[in-house]
Short mmCIF file of C-alpha atoms in Angstrom, two decimals:
data_model
loop_
_atom_site.label_atom_id
_atom_site.label_comp_id
_atom_site.label_asym_id
_atom_site.label_seq_id
_atom_site.Cartn_x
_atom_site.Cartn_y
_atom_site.Cartn_z
CA UNK R 17 0.00 -0.02 -0.02
CA UNK R 18 1.42 3.18 -1.20
CA UNK R 19 -0.67 5.63 0.83
CA UNK R 20 -0.99 5.99 4.68
CA UNK R 21 -3.98 6.33 7.03
CA UNK R 22 -2.63 9.86 7.98
CA UNK R 23 -2.92 10.96 4.44
CA UNK R 24 -6.56 9.55 4.23
CA UNK R 25 -7.39 11.37 7.49
CA UNK R 26 -6.07 14.72 6.13
CA UNK R 27 -7.85 14.16 2.78
CA UNK R 28 -11.29 13.52 4.60
CA UNK R 29 -10.81 16.26 7.07
CA UNK R 30 -10.07 18.88 4.22
CA UNK R 31 -13.08 17.74 2.23
CA UNK R 32 -15.27 18.09 5.34
CA UNK R 33 -13.81 21.31 6.67
CA UNK R 34 -13.78 22.95 3.14
CA UNK R 35 -10.15 24.12 3.24
CA UNK R 36 -6.70 22.81 3.94
CA UNK R 37 -6.19 25.33 6.51
CA UNK R 38 -9.32 24.49 8.37
CA UNK R 39 -8.29 20.90 8.27
CA UNK R 40 -4.93 21.64 9.70
CA UNK R 41 -6.34 23.42 12.66
CA UNK R 42 -8.65 20.57 13.26
CA UNK R 43 -5.77 18.23 13.19
CA UNK R 44 -3.28 20.25 14.98
CA UNK R 45 -0.97 20.27 11.97
CA UNK R 46 0.42 22.99 9.59
CA UNK R 47 -1.31 24.00 6.45
CA UNK R 48 1.73 22.91 4.50
CA UNK R 49 1.69 19.26 6.17
CA UNK R 50 -1.80 18.85 5.01
CA UNK R 51 -1.38 20.15 1.49
CA UNK R 52 1.82 17.99 1.10
CA UNK R 53 0.08 14.89 2.38
CA UNK R 54 -2.81 15.38 0.09
CA UNK R 55 -0.59 16.00 -2.82
CA UNK R 56 1.36 12.87 -2.17
CA UNK R 57 -1.93 11.07 -1.82
CA UNK R 58 -3.06 12.17 -5.21
CA UNK R 59 0.37 11.02 -6.58
CA UNK R 60 0.07 7.63 -4.93
CA UNK R 61 -3.48 7.05 -6.14
CA UNK R 62 -2.87 8.53 -9.53
CA UNK R 63 -5.91 10.82 -9.52
CA UNK R 64 -6.85 14.38 -8.84
CA UNK R 65 -8.79 14.85 -5.55
CA UNK R 66 -9.25 18.55 -5.37
CA UNK R 67 -9.67 21.23 -8.10
CA UNK R 68 -7.25 23.83 -6.82
CA UNK R 69 -8.11 26.61 -9.66
CA UNK R 70 -10.59 28.41 -7.23
CA UNK R 71 -9.76 30.29 -4.08
CA UNK R 72 -10.57 27.38 -1.84
CA UNK R 73 -9.82 23.73 -3.17
CA UNK R 74 -13.12 21.89 -4.35
CA UNK R 75 -13.51 18.07 -4.69
CA UNK R 76 -13.48 16.90 -8.20
CA UNK R 77 -15.82 14.17 -9.21
CA UNK R 78 -13.09 11.56 -8.63
CA UNK R 79 -12.59 13.07 -5.37
CA UNK R 80 -16.24 12.73 -4.37
CA UNK R 81 -16.00 9.03 -5.14
CA UNK R 82 -12.70 8.60 -3.34
CA UNK R 83 -14.03 10.36 -0.12
CA UNK R 84 -16.79 7.90 0.38
CA UNK R 85 -14.20 5.00 0.16
CA UNK R 86 -11.74 6.95 2.25
CA UNK R 87 -14.37 7.45 5.02
CA UNK R 88 -15.18 3.82 4.81
CA UNK R 89 -11.63 2.88 5.48
CA UNK R 90 -11.16 5.20 8.43
CA UNK R 91 -14.44 3.97 10.07
CA UNK R 92 -13.17 0.41 9.74
CA UNK R 93 -9.86 1.26 11.44
CA UNK R 94 -11.89 3.04 14.28
CA UNK R 95 -13.71 -0.05 14.73
CA UNK R 96 -10.58 -2.29 14.78
CA UNK R 97 -8.85 0.08 17.22
CA UNK R 98 -12.12 0.13 19.53
CA UNK R 99 -12.18 -3.78 19.30
CA UNK R 100 -8.63 -3.90 20.56
CA UNK R 101 -9.06 -1.47 23.25
CA UNK R 102 -11.94 -3.58 24.54
CA UNK R 103 -10.02 -6.77 24.40
CA UNK R 104 -6.73 -5.00 26.06
CA UNK R 105 -8.98 -4.13 29.02
CA UNK R 106 -9.11 -7.74 29.98
CA UNK R 107 -12.70 -7.98 28.63
CA UNK R 108 -13.58 -11.58 27.75
CA UNK R 109 -13.97 -12.02 23.89
CA UNK R 110 -17.26 -14.21 24.45
CA UNK R 111 -19.60 -15.57 27.10
CA UNK R 112 -22.61 -17.75 27.07
CA UNK R 113 -25.77 -17.65 28.97
CA UNK R 114 -28.65 -20.17 29.28
CA UNK R 115 -32.31 -19.01 28.97
CA UNK R 116 -35.22 -21.21 29.15
CA UNK R 117 -37.90 -18.49 29.96
CA UNK R 118 -39.46 -16.20 27.30
CA UNK R 119 -36.90 -13.87 25.99
CA UNK R 120 -39.17 -10.90 25.65
CA UNK R 121 -38.52 -9.47 29.14
CA UNK R 122 -34.81 -9.74 28.96
CA UNK R 123 -34.36 -7.80 25.71
CA UNK R 124 -33.82 -4.37 27.45
CA UNK R 125 -30.91 -5.81 29.33
CA UNK R 126 -29.29 -7.45 26.22
CA UNK R 127 -29.80 -4.22 24.19
CA UNK R 128 -27.79 -2.50 26.88
CA UNK R 129 -25.11 -5.01 26.96
CA UNK R 130 -24.83 -4.80 23.27
CA UNK R 131 -24.17 -0.90 23.55
CA UNK R 132 -21.68 -1.48 26.55
CA UNK R 133 -19.66 -4.42 25.02
CA UNK R 134 -20.29 -4.20 21.14
CA UNK R 135 -17.25 -6.45 20.51
CA UNK R 136 -18.15 -9.30 23.05
CA UNK R 137 -19.89 -12.35 21.39
CA UNK R 138 -22.70 -13.49 23.32
CA UNK R 139 -23.96 -17.11 22.93
CA UNK R 140 -27.50 -17.76 24.23
CA UNK R 141 -28.00 -21.43 24.96
CA UNK R 142 -31.14 -23.33 25.41
CA UNK R 143 -31.09 -26.08 28.06
CA UNK R 144 -31.34 -29.01 25.79
CA UNK R 145 -30.88 -31.35 28.84
CA UNK R 146 -34.06 -29.76 30.17
CA UNK R 147 -32.29 -27.98 33.11
CA UNK R 148 -30.72 -24.57 32.86
CA UNK R 149 -29.12 -24.92 36.44
CA UNK R 150 -27.21 -27.87 35.28
CA UNK R 151 -25.53 -25.92 32.43
CA UNK R 152 -24.63 -23.28 35.05
CA UNK R 153 -23.36 -25.71 37.53
CA UNK R 154 -20.90 -27.58 35.00
CA UNK R 155 -19.67 -24.04 33.80
CA UNK R 156 -21.11 -24.42 30.37
CA UNK R 157 -23.08 -21.16 30.83
CA UNK R 158 -22.05 -18.28 33.13
CA UNK R 159 -25.57 -17.18 33.76
CA UNK R 160 -28.96 -18.94 33.74
CA UNK R 161 -32.32 -17.36 33.53
CA UNK R 162 -34.75 -20.10 34.55
CA UNK R 163 -38.28 -20.78 36.11
CA UNK R 164 -37.88 -21.15 39.76
CA UNK R 165 -37.34 -24.72 41.21
CA UNK R 166 -36.75 -25.86 44.60
CA UNK R 167 -33.48 -27.35 45.57
CA UNK R 168 -30.89 -25.71 43.25
CA UNK R 169 -27.36 -27.38 43.38
CA UNK R 170 -25.27 -26.19 46.34
CA UNK R 171 -22.65 -24.64 44.13
CA UNK R 172 -25.12 -22.15 42.60
CA UNK R 173 -26.44 -18.87 43.86
CA UNK R 174 -29.80 -17.11 42.60
CA UNK R 175 -32.00 -14.35 42.85
CA UNK R 176 -35.59 -13.84 41.67
CA UNK R 177 -35.89 -11.36 38.94
CA UNK R 178 -39.92 -11.61 38.97
CA UNK R 179 -42.88 -13.60 38.10
CA UNK R 180 -44.65 -14.74 34.82
CA UNK R 181 -48.09 -16.37 34.26
CA UNK R 182 -48.34 -19.98 33.12
CA UNK R 183 -51.47 -21.14 31.32
CA UNK R 184 -52.98 -24.52 30.82
CA UNK R 185 -53.86 -24.75 27.00
CA UNK R 186 -55.04 -27.27 24.14
CA UNK R 187 -55.94 -27.21 20.72
CA UNK R 188 -59.63 -25.80 19.97
CA UNK R 189 -60.69 -29.22 18.85
CA UNK R 190 -59.52 -31.10 21.88
CA UNK R 191 -62.15 -32.47 24.17
CA UNK R 192 -60.94 -30.23 27.02
CA UNK R 193 -61.72 -27.24 24.93
CA UNK R 194 -65.43 -27.97 24.99
CA UNK R 195 -65.62 -27.73 28.82
CA UNK R 196 -66.48 -24.40 30.40
CA UNK R 197 -64.69 -25.49 33.65
CA UNK R 198 -61.98 -28.04 33.97
CA UNK R 199 -61.42 -30.11 36.90
CA UNK R 200 -58.12 -31.72 37.76
CA UNK R 201 -60.03 -35.09 37.08
CA UNK R 202 -60.66 -33.79 33.59
CA UNK R 203 -56.92 -33.26 33.13
CA UNK R 204 -55.91 -36.55 34.52
CA UNK R 205 -57.70 -38.73 31.72
CA UNK R 206 -56.07 -36.71 28.75
CA UNK R 207 -52.55 -36.76 27.56
CA UNK R 208 -50.35 -34.23 29.42
CA UNK R 209 -47.45 -32.68 27.35
CA UNK R 210 -44.88 -31.39 29.89
CA UNK R 211 -41.35 -29.41 29.88
CA UNK R 212 -39.12 -32.21 30.98
CA UNK R 213 -37.30 -30.01 33.31
CA UNK R 214 -40.49 -28.99 35.13
CA UNK R 215 -42.81 -31.81 34.76
CA UNK R 216 -43.04 -32.24 38.62
CA UNK R 217 -40.99 -29.52 40.05
CA UNK R 218 -42.90 -26.14 39.64
CA UNK R 219 -45.18 -25.18 42.53
CA UNK R 220 -48.53 -26.79 42.34
CA UNK R 221 -47.53 -29.15 39.52
CA UNK R 222 -48.39 -32.05 41.73
CA UNK R 223 -52.05 -31.37 40.92
CA UNK R 224 -51.43 -31.76 37.22
CA UNK R 225 -51.10 -35.69 36.99
CA UNK R 226 -52.18 -37.61 33.92
CA UNK R 227 -52.45 -41.07 32.81
CA UNK R 228 -50.33 -40.24 29.76
CA UNK R 229 -47.32 -38.10 29.72
CA UNK R 230 -45.27 -36.88 26.87
CA UNK R 231 -42.29 -34.72 27.57
CA UNK R 232 -40.05 -32.39 25.63
CA UNK R 233 -36.85 -30.51 26.56
CA UNK R 234 -37.96 -27.12 25.17
CA UNK R 235 -41.26 -24.96 25.17
CA UNK R 236 -41.38 -24.57 21.54
CA UNK R 237 -41.45 -28.23 20.82
CA UNK R 238 -44.40 -28.38 23.32
CA UNK R 239 -46.19 -25.52 21.61
CA UNK R 240 -45.93 -27.46 18.22
CA UNK R 241 -47.46 -30.53 19.83
CA UNK R 242 -50.26 -28.77 21.57
CA UNK R 243 -50.92 -27.09 18.10
CA UNK R 244 -51.07 -30.54 16.46
CA UNK R 245 -53.84 -31.54 19.12
CA UNK R 246 -51.61 -34.15 20.79
CA UNK R 247 -52.39 -33.30 24.33
CA UNK R 248 -52.82 -30.31 26.80
CA UNK R 249 -49.88 -28.42 28.10
CA UNK R 250 -48.80 -25.77 30.72
CA UNK R 251 -46.83 -22.96 28.81
CA UNK R 252 -45.83 -19.48 29.59
CA UNK R 253 -48.41 -16.99 28.66
CA UNK R 254 -46.01 -14.77 26.99
CA UNK R 255 -44.93 -17.39 24.69
CA UNK R 256 -48.40 -18.13 23.31
CA UNK R 257 -50.21 -14.83 23.21
CA UNK R 258 -50.34 -14.88 19.40
CA UNK R 259 -51.73 -18.18 19.05
CA UNK R 260 -54.34 -17.51 21.85
CA UNK R 261 -55.36 -14.33 19.96
CA UNK R 262 -55.78 -16.16 16.79
CA UNK R 263 -57.76 -18.85 18.39
CA UNK R 264 -55.17 -21.78 17.54
CA UNK R 265 -55.13 -22.43 21.24
CA UNK R 266 -57.57 -22.35 23.93
CA UNK R 267 -56.98 -21.62 27.63
CA UNK R 268 -58.31 -24.17 30.09
CA UNK R 269 -60.60 -22.72 32.88
CA UNK R 270 -59.50 -24.53 35.94
CA UNK R 271 -62.43 -24.89 38.18
CA UNK R 272 -60.28 -24.86 41.41
CA UNK R 273 -58.48 -21.57 40.50
CA UNK R 274 -61.26 -19.54 38.79
CA UNK R 275 -59.95 -16.13 39.72
CA UNK R 276 -56.20 -16.73 40.16
CA UNK R 277 -53.40 -16.62 37.61
CA UNK R 278 -50.74 -19.28 38.00
CA UNK R 279 -47.52 -17.25 38.71
CA UNK R 280 -44.03 -18.84 38.59
CA UNK R 281 -40.91 -17.14 39.71
CA UNK R 282 -38.12 -16.39 37.33
CA UNK R 283 -34.45 -16.75 38.80
CA UNK R 284 -31.15 -15.53 37.70
CA UNK R 285 -28.53 -18.38 38.53
CA UNK R 286 -24.73 -18.19 38.75
CA UNK R 287 -21.84 -20.26 40.28
CA UNK R 288 -20.69 -19.33 43.57
CA UNK R 289 -17.06 -19.90 43.09
CA UNK R 290 -16.77 -18.47 39.44
CA UNK R 291 -14.51 -15.46 38.95
CA UNK R 292 -16.34 -13.49 36.40
CA UNK R 293 -14.73 -11.34 33.78
CA UNK R 294 -15.73 -7.66 33.11
CA UNK R 295 -18.57 -8.27 30.67
CA UNK R 296 -19.78 -11.24 32.74
CA UNK R 297 -20.08 -9.16 35.93
CA UNK R 298 -21.77 -6.22 34.00
CA UNK R 299 -24.34 -8.51 32.52
CA UNK R 300 -25.04 -10.32 35.95
CA UNK R 301 -25.56 -6.78 37.62
CA UNK R 302 -27.57 -5.62 34.91
CA UNK R 303 -29.73 -8.63 34.90
CA UNK R 304 -30.22 -8.32 38.70
CA UNK R 305 -31.84 -4.98 38.27
CA UNK R 306 -34.22 -6.25 35.71
CA UNK R 307 -37.81 -6.43 36.55
CA UNK R 308 -39.49 -9.43 35.00
CA UNK R 309 -43.27 -9.14 34.95
CA UNK R 310 -46.42 -8.90 32.93
CA UNK R 311 -50.01 -7.79 33.58
CA UNK R 312 -52.53 -10.40 34.99
CA UNK R 313 -56.34 -10.67 34.40
CA UNK R 314 -57.08 -7.97 36.95
CA UNK R 315 -54.62 -5.53 35.31
CA UNK R 316 -51.97 -5.71 37.99
CA UNK R 317 -48.43 -6.31 37.51
CA UNK R 318 -47.18 -9.85 38.64
CA UNK R 319 -44.07 -8.17 40.17
CA UNK R 320 -43.79 -5.48 42.51
#
């Protein structure tokens, strides 16, 4: 490469400032330095960038096209430097978290993380094993966001971020959908579709027994199974609002709880002994301030 970044910077500044002297003041250089640098750049590129016949230099047609290219090169250089600065401050280049809850309430925190650490790669894992806490305990994820469960592994710490609503649903053509009020006995005689990590762990789930049980390791699989009419399931309301609005799913009205939403806590999990990097600590502290909630059937927030 015959030209330098300094030459490109002086060329761009001269074009933006309208004169070589103004560019020199902006850059803290002499006018002659800027003039010589641009002249050398023209010689290196073999093109005329400025028409100097007027009192102040004016970009030629070629100069206008080259200006766009020069600005793009300088922008890439600034990005490269910012990336290097970020990594030189002992900021980890990537981190992984595991999320088993609906993502919507967490997006504000992730948007802020993107602004604070634009060059840190983020891997969002789904608990294919069916348990977010296991991935955090094994060190395969730094943080976990999961529905509350009793008896986390001893090596984990947690804090509740809020509560979300779970609904019992089925396909509109399912026999349970024809009932105005559903008893636990009604549920027991039809196939239950359950998230394997929570089949018997969520509060009050002991009432949701069934003579037939199919399990899946993620909620999206359960959603498709319910839409196919394979059984009834308990799913996060935030995950199925669109399907409910379109009439693709029907909420089952439990006679035992006619006026109460089933609220399940959402916890943030992390390993007690892990020494976190800068970005990991930032994301943990930001998530701890995150209020996870939705509005219940009475118009009140599920989290205060």
